[in-house]
Coordinates of C-alpha atoms in Angstrom, one line a residue:
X17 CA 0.0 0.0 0.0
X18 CA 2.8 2.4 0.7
X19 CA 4.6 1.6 -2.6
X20 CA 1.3 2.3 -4.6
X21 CA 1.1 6.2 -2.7
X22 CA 4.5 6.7 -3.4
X23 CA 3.8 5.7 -6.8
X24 CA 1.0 7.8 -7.3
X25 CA 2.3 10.7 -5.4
X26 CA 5.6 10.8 -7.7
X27 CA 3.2 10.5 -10.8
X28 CA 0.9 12.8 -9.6
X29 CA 2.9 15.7 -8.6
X30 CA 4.3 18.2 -11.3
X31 CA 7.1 18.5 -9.4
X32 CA 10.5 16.3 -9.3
X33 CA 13.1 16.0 -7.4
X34 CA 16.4 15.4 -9.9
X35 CA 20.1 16.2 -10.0
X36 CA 21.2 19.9 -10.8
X37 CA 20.7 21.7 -13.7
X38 CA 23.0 20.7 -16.6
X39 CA 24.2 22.6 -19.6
X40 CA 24.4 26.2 -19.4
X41 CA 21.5 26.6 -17.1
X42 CA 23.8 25.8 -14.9
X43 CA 25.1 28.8 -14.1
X44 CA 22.1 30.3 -12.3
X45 CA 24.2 28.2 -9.6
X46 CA 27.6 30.2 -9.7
X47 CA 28.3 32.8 -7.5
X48 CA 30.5 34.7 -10.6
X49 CA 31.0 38.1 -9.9
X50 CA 30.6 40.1 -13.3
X51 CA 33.7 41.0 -14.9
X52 CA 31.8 44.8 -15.8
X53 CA 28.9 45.7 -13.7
X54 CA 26.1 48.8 -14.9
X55 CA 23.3 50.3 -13.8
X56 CA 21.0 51.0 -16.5
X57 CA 17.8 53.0 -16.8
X58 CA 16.7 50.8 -19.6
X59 CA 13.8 48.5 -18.5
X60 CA 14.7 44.8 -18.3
X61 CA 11.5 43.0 -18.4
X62 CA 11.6 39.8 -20.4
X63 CA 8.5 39.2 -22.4
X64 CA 8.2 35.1 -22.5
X65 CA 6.4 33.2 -24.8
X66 CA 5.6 29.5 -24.6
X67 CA 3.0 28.5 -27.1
X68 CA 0.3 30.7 -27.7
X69 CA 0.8 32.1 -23.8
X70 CA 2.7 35.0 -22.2
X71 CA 4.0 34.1 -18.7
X72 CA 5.8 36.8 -16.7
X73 CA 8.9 37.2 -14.0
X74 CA 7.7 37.1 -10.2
X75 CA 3.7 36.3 -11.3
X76 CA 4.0 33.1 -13.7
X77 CA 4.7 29.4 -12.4
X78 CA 6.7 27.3 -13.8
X79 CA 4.2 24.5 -12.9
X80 CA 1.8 26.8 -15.4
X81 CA 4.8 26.7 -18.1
X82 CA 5.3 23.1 -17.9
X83 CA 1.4 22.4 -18.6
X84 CA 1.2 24.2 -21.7
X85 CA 4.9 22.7 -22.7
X86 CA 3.7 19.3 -21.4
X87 CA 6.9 18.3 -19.4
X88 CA 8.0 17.8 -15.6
X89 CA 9.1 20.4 -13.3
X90 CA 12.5 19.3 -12.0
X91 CA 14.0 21.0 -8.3
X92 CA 16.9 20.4 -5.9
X93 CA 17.7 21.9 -2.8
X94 CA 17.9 25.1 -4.8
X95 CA 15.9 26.0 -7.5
X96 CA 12.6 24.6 -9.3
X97 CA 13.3 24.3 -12.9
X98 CA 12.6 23.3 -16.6
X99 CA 14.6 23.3 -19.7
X100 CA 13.2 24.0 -23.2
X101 CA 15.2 23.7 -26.6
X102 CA 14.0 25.2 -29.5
X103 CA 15.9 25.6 -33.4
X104 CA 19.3 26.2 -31.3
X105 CA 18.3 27.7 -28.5
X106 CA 17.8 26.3 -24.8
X107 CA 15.7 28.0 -22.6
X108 CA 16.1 27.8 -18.7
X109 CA 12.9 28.5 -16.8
X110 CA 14.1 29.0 -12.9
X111 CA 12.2 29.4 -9.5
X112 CA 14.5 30.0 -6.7
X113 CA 13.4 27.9 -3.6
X114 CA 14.4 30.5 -1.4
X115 CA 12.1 33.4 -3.0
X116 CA 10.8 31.9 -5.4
X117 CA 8.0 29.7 -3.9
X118 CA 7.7 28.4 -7.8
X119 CA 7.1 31.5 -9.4
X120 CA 9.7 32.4 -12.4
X121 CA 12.5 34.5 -11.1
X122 CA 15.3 33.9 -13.7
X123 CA 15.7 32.3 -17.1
X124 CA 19.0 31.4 -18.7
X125 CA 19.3 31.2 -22.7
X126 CA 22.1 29.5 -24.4
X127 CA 22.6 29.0 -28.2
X128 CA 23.7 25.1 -28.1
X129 CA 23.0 22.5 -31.0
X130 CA 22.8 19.7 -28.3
X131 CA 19.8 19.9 -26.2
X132 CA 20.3 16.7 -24.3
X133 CA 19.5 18.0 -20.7
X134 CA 16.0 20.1 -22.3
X135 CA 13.1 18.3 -23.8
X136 CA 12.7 19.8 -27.4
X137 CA 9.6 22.3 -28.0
X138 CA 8.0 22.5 -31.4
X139 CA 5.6 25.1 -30.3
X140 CA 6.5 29.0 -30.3
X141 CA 9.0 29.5 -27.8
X142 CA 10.8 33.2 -27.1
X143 CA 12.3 35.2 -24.6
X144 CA 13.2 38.9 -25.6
X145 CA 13.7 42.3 -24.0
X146 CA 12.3 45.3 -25.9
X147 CA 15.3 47.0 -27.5
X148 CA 18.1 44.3 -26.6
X149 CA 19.4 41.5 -28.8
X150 CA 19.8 38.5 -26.3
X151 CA 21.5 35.3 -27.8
X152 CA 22.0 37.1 -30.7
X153 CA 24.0 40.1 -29.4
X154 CA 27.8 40.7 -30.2
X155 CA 30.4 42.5 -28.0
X156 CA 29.7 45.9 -30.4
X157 CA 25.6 45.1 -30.7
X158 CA 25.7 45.3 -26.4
X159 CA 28.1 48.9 -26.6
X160 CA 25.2 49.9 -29.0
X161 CA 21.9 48.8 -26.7
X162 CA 23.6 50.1 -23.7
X163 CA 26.1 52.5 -24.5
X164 CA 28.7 50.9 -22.3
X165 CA 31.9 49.0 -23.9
X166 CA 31.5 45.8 -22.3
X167 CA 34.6 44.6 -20.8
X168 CA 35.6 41.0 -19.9
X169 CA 33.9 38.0 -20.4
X170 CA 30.6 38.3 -17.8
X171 CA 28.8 41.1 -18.4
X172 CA 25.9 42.7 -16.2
X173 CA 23.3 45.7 -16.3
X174 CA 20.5 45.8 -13.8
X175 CA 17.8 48.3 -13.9
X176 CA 15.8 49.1 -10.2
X177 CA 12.3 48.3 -10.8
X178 CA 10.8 48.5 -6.9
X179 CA 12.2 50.3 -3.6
X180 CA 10.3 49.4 -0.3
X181 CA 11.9 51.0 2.4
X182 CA 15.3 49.7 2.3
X183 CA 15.1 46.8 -0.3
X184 CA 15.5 47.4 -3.7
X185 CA 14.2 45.0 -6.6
X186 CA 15.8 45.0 -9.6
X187 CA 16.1 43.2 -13.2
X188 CA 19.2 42.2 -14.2
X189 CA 20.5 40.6 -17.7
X190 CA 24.0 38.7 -17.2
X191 CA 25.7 38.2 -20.5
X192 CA 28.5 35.4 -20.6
X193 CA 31.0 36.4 -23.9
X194 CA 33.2 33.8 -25.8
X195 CA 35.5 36.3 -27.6
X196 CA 32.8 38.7 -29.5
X197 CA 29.7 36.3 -28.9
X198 CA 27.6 35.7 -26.3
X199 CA 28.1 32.3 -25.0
X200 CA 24.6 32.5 -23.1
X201 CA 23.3 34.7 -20.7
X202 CA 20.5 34.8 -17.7
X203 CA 17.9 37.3 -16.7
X204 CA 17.0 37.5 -13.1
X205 CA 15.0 39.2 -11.1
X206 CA 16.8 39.8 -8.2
X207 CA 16.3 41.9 -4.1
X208 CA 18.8 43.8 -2.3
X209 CA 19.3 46.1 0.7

């Protein structure tokens, strides 16, 4: 009897838990200081698209995400999560367990042709920030969306979106170069005092 509800509460629930993120979504687990760090007054907001839905940072779940994608929820100790891959792209959909609660707090993006750690989506799939070229973005195409020559290798602008009292909430987009390209990058919504 207790094999058949475990059974049934492991098939049941939309949650798993697995290993840590592979691949590039990996990073979301680094504590990499940025090589150049701005402030920006540009607005960060990712507009996501899975399917014919928009889901948003801090008011989407992932568990809504994985429905209409039709895959599992995976989560560790750290972070809920689910991979995407789409043409040559893989999409990271992050809930950090901490502040999170399973709402979408960061997504990672990484141009790979192997996808083996993301189930593959046929459905529309896109991640963009009005005015800012995301996988697609060169050293020069940043200096021209921010105005900043982007040094090093791990790039970050952040934009405040909330103060309360003495928190601050803010945006940020993290780009990680390899030479003149960007190797991947993550967008997080992130607190701070």
């Amino acid at each position: 009897m207790k094999f058949i509800f475990f059974l049934f509460t492991f098939t049941a629930s939309p949650a798993v838990l697995a290993a840590q993120m592979q691949g590039f979504g990996a990073s979301y687990y680094q504590d990499v200081l940025p090589d150049s760090y701005y402030d920006t007054n540009i607005s960060l907001v990712p507009e996501v698209t899975v399917g014919d839905r928009l889901y948003a940072m801090e008011s989407s779940r992932l568990s809504d995400i994985a429905k209409t994608a039709g895959v599992m929820v995976n989560k560790d100790d750290r972070a809920s999560w689910l991979c995407l891959a789409s043409q040559d792209i893989s999409y990271w959909f992050i809930s950090d367990n901490e502040m999170g609660h399973g709402d979408l707090t960061a997504i990672a993006i990484a141009r790979t042709r192997q996808h083996k750690e993301c189930s593959s989506f046929k459905g529309k799939l896109s991640v963009s920030v009005r005015g800012i070229l995301l996988p697609e973005a060169s050293r020069e195409k940043i200096l021209s969306s921010f105005s900043h020559k982007p040094t090093g290798d791990i790039i970050q602008y952040c934009h405040d979106t909330r103060r309360d009292g003495e928190f601050t909430q803010m945006n940020c987009l993290q780009y990680f170069l390899e030479g003149n390209h960007v190797k991947g990058l993550l967008i997080s919504q992130l607190t701070s005092s």
